[in-house]
PDB file of C-alpha atoms and ligand atoms in Angstrom:
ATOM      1  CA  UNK R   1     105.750 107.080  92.568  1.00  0.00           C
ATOM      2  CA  UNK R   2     105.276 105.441  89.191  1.00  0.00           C
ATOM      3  CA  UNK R   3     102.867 102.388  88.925  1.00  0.00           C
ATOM      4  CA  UNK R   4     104.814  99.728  86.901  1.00  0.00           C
ATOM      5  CA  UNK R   5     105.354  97.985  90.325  1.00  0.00           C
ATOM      6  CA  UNK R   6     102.462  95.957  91.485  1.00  0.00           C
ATOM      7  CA  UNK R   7     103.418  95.790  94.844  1.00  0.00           C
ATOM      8  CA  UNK R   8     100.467  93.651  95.830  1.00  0.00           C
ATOM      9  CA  UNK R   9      99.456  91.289  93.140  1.00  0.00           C
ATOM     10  CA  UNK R  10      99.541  88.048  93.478  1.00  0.00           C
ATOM     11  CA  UNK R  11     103.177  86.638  93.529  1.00  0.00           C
ATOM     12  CA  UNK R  12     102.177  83.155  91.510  1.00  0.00           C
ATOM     13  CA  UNK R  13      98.895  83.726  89.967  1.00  0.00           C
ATOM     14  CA  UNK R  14      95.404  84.365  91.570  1.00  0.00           C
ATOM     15  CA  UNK R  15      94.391  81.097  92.153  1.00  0.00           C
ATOM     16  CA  UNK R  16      94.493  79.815  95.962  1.00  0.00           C
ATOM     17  CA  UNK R  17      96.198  77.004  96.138  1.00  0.00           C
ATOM     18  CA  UNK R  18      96.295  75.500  99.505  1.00  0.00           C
ATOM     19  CA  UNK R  19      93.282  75.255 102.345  1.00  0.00           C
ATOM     20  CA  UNK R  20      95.847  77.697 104.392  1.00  0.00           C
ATOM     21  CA  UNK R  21      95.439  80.206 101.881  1.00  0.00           C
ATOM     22  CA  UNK R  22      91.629  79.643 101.681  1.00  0.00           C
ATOM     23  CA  UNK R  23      91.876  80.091 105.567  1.00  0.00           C
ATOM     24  CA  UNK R  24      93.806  83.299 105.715  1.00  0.00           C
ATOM     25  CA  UNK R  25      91.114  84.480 103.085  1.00  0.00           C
ATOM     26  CA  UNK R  26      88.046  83.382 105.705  1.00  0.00           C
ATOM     27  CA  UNK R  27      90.010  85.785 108.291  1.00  0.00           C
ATOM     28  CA  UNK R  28      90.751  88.247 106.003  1.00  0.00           C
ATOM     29  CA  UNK R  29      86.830  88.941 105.154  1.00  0.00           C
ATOM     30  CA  UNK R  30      85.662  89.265 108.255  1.00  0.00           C
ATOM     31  CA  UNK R  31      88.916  91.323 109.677  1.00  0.00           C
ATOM     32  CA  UNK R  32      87.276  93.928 106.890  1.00  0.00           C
ATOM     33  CA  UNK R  33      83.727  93.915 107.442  1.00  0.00           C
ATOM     34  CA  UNK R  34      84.116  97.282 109.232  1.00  0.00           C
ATOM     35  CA  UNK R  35      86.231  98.500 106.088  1.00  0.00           C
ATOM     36  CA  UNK R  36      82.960  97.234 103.619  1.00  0.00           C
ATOM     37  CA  UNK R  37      80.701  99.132 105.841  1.00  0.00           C
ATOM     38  CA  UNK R  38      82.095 102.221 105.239  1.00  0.00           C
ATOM     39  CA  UNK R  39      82.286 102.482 102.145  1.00  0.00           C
ATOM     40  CA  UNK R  40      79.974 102.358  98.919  1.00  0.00           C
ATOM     41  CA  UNK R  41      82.068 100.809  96.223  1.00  0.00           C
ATOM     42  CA  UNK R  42      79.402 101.804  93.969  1.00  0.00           C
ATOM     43  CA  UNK R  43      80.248 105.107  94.564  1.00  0.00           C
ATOM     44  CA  UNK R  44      83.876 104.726  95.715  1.00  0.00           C
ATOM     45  CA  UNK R  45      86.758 103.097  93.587  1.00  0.00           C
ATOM     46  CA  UNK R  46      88.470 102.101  96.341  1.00  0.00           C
ATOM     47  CA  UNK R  47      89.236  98.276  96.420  1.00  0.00           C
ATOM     48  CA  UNK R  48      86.540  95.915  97.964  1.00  0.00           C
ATOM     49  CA  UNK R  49      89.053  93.599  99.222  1.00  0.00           C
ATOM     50  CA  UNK R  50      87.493  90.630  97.371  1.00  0.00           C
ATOM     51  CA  UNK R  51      90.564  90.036  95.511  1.00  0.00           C
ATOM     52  CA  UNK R  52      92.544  87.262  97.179  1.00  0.00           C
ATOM     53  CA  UNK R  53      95.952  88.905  97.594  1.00  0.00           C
ATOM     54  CA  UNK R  54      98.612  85.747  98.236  1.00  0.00           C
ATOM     55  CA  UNK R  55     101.133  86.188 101.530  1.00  0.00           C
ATOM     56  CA  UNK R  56     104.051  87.397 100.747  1.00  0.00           C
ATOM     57  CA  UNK R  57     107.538  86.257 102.011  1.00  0.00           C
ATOM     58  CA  UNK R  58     108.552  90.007 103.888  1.00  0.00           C
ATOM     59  CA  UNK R  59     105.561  91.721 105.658  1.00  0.00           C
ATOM     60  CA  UNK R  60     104.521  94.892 103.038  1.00  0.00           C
ATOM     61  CA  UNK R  61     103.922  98.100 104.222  1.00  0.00           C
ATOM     62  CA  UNK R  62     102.945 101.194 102.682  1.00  0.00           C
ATOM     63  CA  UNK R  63     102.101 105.052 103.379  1.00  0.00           C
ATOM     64  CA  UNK R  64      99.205 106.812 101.239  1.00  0.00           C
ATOM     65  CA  UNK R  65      99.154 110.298 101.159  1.00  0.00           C
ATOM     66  CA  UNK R  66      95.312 111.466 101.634  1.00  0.00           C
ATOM     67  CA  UNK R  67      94.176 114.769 101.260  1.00  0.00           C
ATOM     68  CA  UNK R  68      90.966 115.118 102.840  1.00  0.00           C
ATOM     69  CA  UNK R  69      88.620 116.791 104.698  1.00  0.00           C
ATOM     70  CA  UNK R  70      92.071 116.884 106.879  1.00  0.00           C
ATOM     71  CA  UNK R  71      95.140 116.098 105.052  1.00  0.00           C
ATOM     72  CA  UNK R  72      96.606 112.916 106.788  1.00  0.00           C
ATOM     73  CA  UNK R  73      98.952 110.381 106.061  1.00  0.00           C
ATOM     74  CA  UNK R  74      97.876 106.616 105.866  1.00  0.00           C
ATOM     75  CA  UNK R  75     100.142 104.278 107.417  1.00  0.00           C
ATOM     76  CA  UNK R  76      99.297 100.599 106.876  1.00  0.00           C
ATOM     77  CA  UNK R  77     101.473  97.362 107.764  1.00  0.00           C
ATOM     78  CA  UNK R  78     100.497  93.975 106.961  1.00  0.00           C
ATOM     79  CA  UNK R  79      99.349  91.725 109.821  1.00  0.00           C
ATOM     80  CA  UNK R  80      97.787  87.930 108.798  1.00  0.00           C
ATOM     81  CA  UNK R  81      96.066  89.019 105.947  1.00  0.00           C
ATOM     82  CA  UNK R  82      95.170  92.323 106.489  1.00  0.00           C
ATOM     83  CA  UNK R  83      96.799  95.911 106.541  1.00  0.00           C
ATOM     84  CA  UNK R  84      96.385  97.242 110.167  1.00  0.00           C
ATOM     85  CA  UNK R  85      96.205 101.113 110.107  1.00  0.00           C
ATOM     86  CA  UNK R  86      97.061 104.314 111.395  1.00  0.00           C
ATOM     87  CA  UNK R  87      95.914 107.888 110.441  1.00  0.00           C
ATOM     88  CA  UNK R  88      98.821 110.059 111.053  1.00  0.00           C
ATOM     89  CA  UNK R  89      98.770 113.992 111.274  1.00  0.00           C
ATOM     90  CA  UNK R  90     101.025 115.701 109.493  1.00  0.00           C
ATOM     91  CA  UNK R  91     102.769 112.245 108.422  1.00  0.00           C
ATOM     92  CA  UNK R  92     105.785 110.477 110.371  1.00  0.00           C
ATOM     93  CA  UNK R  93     108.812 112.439 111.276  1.00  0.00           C
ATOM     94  CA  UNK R  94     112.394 112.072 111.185  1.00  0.00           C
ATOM     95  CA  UNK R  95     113.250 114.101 114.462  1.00  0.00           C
ATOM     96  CA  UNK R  96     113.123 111.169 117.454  1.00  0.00           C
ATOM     97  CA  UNK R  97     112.011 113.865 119.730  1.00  0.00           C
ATOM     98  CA  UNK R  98     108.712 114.590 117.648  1.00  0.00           C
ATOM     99  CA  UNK R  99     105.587 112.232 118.670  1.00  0.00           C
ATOM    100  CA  UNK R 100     103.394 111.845 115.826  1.00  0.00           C
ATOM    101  CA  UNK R 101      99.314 111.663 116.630  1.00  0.00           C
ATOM    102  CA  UNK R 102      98.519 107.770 114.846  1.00  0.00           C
ATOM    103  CA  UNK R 103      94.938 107.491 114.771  1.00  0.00           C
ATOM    104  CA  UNK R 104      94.209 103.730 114.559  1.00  0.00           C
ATOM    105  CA  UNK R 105      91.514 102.924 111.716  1.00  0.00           C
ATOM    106  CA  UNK R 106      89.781 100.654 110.437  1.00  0.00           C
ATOM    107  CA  UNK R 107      92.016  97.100 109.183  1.00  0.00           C
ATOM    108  CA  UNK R 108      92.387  97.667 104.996  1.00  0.00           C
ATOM    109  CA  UNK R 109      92.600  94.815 102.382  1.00  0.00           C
ATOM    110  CA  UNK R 110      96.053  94.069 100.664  1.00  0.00           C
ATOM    111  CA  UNK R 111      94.976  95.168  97.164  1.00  0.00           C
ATOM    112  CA  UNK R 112      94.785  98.822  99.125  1.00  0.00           C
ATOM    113  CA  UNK R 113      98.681  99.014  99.004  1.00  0.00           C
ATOM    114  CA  UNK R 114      97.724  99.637  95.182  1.00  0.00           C
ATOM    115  CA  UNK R 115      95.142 101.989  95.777  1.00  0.00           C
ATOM    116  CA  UNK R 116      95.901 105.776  94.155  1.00  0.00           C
ATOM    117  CA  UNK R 117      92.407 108.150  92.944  1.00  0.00           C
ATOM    118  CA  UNK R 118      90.083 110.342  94.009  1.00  0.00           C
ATOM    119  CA  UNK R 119      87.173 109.476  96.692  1.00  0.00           C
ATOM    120  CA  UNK R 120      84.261 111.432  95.404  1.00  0.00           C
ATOM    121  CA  UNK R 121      83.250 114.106  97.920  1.00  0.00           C
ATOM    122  CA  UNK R 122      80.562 112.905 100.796  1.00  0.00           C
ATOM    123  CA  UNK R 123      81.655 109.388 100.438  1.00  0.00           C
ATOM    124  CA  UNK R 124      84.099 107.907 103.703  1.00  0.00           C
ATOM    125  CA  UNK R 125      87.478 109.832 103.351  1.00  0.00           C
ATOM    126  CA  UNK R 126      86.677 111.583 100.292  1.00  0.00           C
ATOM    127  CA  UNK R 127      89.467 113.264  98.901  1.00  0.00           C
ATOM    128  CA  UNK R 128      93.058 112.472  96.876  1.00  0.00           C
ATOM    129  CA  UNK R 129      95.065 109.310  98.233  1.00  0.00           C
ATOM    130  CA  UNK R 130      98.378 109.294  96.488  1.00  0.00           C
ATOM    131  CA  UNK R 131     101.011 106.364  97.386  1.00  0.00           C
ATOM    132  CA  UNK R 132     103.527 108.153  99.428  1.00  0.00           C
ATOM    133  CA  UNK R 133     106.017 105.496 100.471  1.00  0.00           C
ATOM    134  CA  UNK R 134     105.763 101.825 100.464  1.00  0.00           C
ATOM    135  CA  UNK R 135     107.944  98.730 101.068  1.00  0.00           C
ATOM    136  CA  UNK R 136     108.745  96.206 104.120  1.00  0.00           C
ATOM    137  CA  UNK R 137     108.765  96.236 107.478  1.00  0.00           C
ATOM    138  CA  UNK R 138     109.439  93.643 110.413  1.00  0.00           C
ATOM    139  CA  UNK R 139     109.127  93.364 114.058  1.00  0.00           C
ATOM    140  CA  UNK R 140     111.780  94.360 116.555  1.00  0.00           C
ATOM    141  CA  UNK R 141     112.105  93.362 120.140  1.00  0.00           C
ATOM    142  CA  UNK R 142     111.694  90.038 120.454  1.00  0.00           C
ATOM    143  CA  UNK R 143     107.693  89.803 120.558  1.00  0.00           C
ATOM    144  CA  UNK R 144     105.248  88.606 117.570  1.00  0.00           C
ATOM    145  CA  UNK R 145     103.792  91.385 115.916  1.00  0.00           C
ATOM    146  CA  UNK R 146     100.258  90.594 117.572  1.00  0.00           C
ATOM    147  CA  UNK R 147     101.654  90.716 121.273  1.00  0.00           C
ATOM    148  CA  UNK R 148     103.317  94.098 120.415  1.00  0.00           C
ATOM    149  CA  UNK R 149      99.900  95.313 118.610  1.00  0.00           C
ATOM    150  CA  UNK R 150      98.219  93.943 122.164  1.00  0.00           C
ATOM    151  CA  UNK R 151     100.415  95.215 124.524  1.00  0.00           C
ATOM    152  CA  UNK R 152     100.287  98.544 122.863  1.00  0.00           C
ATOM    153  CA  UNK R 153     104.122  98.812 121.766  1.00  0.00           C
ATOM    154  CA  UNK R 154     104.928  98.048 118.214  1.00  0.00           C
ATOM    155  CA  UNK R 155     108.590  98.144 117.469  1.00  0.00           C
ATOM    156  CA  UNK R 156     109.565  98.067 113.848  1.00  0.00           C
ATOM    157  CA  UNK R 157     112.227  98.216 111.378  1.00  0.00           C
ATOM    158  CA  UNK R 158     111.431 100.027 108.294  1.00  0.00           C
ATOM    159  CA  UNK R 159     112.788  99.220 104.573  1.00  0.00           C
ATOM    160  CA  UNK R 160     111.392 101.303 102.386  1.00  0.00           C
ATOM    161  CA  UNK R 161     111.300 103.611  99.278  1.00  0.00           C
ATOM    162  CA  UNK R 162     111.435 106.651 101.475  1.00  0.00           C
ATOM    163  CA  UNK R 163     111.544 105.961 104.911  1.00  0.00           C
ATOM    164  CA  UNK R 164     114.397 103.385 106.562  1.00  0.00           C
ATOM    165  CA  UNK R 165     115.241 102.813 110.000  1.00  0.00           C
ATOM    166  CA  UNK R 166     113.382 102.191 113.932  1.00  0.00           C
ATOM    167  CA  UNK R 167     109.695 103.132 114.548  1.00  0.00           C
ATOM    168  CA  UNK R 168     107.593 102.418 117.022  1.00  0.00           C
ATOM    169  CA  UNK R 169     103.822 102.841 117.665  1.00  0.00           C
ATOM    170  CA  UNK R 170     102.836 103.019 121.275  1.00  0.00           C
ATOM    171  CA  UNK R 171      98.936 103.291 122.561  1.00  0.00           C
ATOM    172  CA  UNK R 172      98.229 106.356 124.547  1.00  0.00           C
ATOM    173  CA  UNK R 173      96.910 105.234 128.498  1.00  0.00           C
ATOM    174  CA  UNK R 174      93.138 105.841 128.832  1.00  0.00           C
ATOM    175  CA  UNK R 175      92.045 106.198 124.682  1.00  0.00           C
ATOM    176  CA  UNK R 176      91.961 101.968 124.498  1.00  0.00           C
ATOM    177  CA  UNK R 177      88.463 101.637 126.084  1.00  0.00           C
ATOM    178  CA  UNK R 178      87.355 105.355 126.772  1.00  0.00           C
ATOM    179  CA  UNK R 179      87.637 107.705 124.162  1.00  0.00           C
ATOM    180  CA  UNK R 180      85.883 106.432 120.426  1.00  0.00           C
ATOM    181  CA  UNK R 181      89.165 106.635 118.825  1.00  0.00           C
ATOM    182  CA  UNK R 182      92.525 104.553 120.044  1.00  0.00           C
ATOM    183  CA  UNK R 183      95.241 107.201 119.342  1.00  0.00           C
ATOM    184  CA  UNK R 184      98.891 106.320 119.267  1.00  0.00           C
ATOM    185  CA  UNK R 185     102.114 108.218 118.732  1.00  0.00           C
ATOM    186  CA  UNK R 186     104.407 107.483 115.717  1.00  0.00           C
ATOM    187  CA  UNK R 187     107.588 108.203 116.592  1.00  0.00           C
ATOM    188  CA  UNK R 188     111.209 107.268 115.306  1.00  0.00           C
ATOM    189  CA  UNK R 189     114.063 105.757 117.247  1.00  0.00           C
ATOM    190  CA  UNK R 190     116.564 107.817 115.830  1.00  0.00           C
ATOM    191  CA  UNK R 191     117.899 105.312 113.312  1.00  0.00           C
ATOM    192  CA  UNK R 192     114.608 106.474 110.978  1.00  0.00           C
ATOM    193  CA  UNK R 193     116.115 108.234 107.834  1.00  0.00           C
ATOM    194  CA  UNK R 194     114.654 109.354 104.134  1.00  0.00           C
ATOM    195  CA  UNK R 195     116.553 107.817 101.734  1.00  0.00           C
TER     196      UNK R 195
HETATM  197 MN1  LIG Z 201      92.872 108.221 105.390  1.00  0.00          MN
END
């Protein structure tokens, strides 16, 4: 996917204008204090999410190929501020009858939905993340996107590059407070198509 696009920049500038825009920023930074953690952006060239990234009118999404020590696919939509994300094996599928393993990770910054290079090795997720497919998404079903992210059944409408079409992510019973990870399945609702 060629880079012209700057999916993420800042729609009017990079200046926040507004106190609500100085609040979603206050949210954002400590939504990714597990993300700064992580990583060593001495080391790493991944964004540090200081970057104010301005709302923008449709909800972005975006799917980042990353070949590391287990080649996965990134799967991030934006929620207030932040990209929530999922690390899927093997990446989504078309077929409605194939449940994808989502891994939920750590929330990303926006300026991530820009992010294509090479982790060095030994640093968190070191490997190749390529931009894979990226573009909108909104909620289906009737709840907000955070009572659907709470009650463990995210219903979505893709519109992007590659992928179109129903998705949903639903939490697997017993992983939410047991297990370390909180593993979901990815799967389509038979309307998902590659353009
Ligand atoms: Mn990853």
């Amino acid at each position: 996917m060629g880079p012209p696009f700057r999916f993420n920049r800042n729609e009017k500038g990079s200046r926040l204008s507004s106190l609500g825009l100085a609040w979603d920023l206050v949210v954002s930074l400590r939504n990714l204090s597990t993300y700064r953690k992580k990583r060593d952006f001495e080391k790493t060239t991944e964004p540090s999410g200081e970057t104010a990234v301005a709302p923008s009118k449709r909800r972005r999404f975006v799917i980042q190929k990353h070949d590391a020590s287990r080649l996965h696919y990134d799967l991030r939509l934006e929620f207030d501020g932040v990209f929530k994300s999922w690390a899927v094996t093997r990446g989504p599928s078309l077929d409605p009858h194939d449940k994808r393993l989502a891994v939920e990770v750590e929330d990303h910054p926006l300026d991530y939905g820009d992010f294509e290079g090479t982790i060095p090795k030994g640093e968190y997720g070191g490997g190749t993340v390529q931009l894979w497919d990226r573009g909108y998404w909104s909620p289906e079903g009737g709840k907000s996107p955070q009572e659907a992210f709470d009650g463990g059944d995210l219903k979505f409408n893709l519109d992007g590059t590659r992928l179109q079409g129903s998705w949903v992510l639903v939490r697997m019973h017993g992983d939410r407070y047991g297990g370390k990870r909180t593993n979901w399945l990815l799967i389509t609702h038979g309307e998902g198509s590659e353009k």
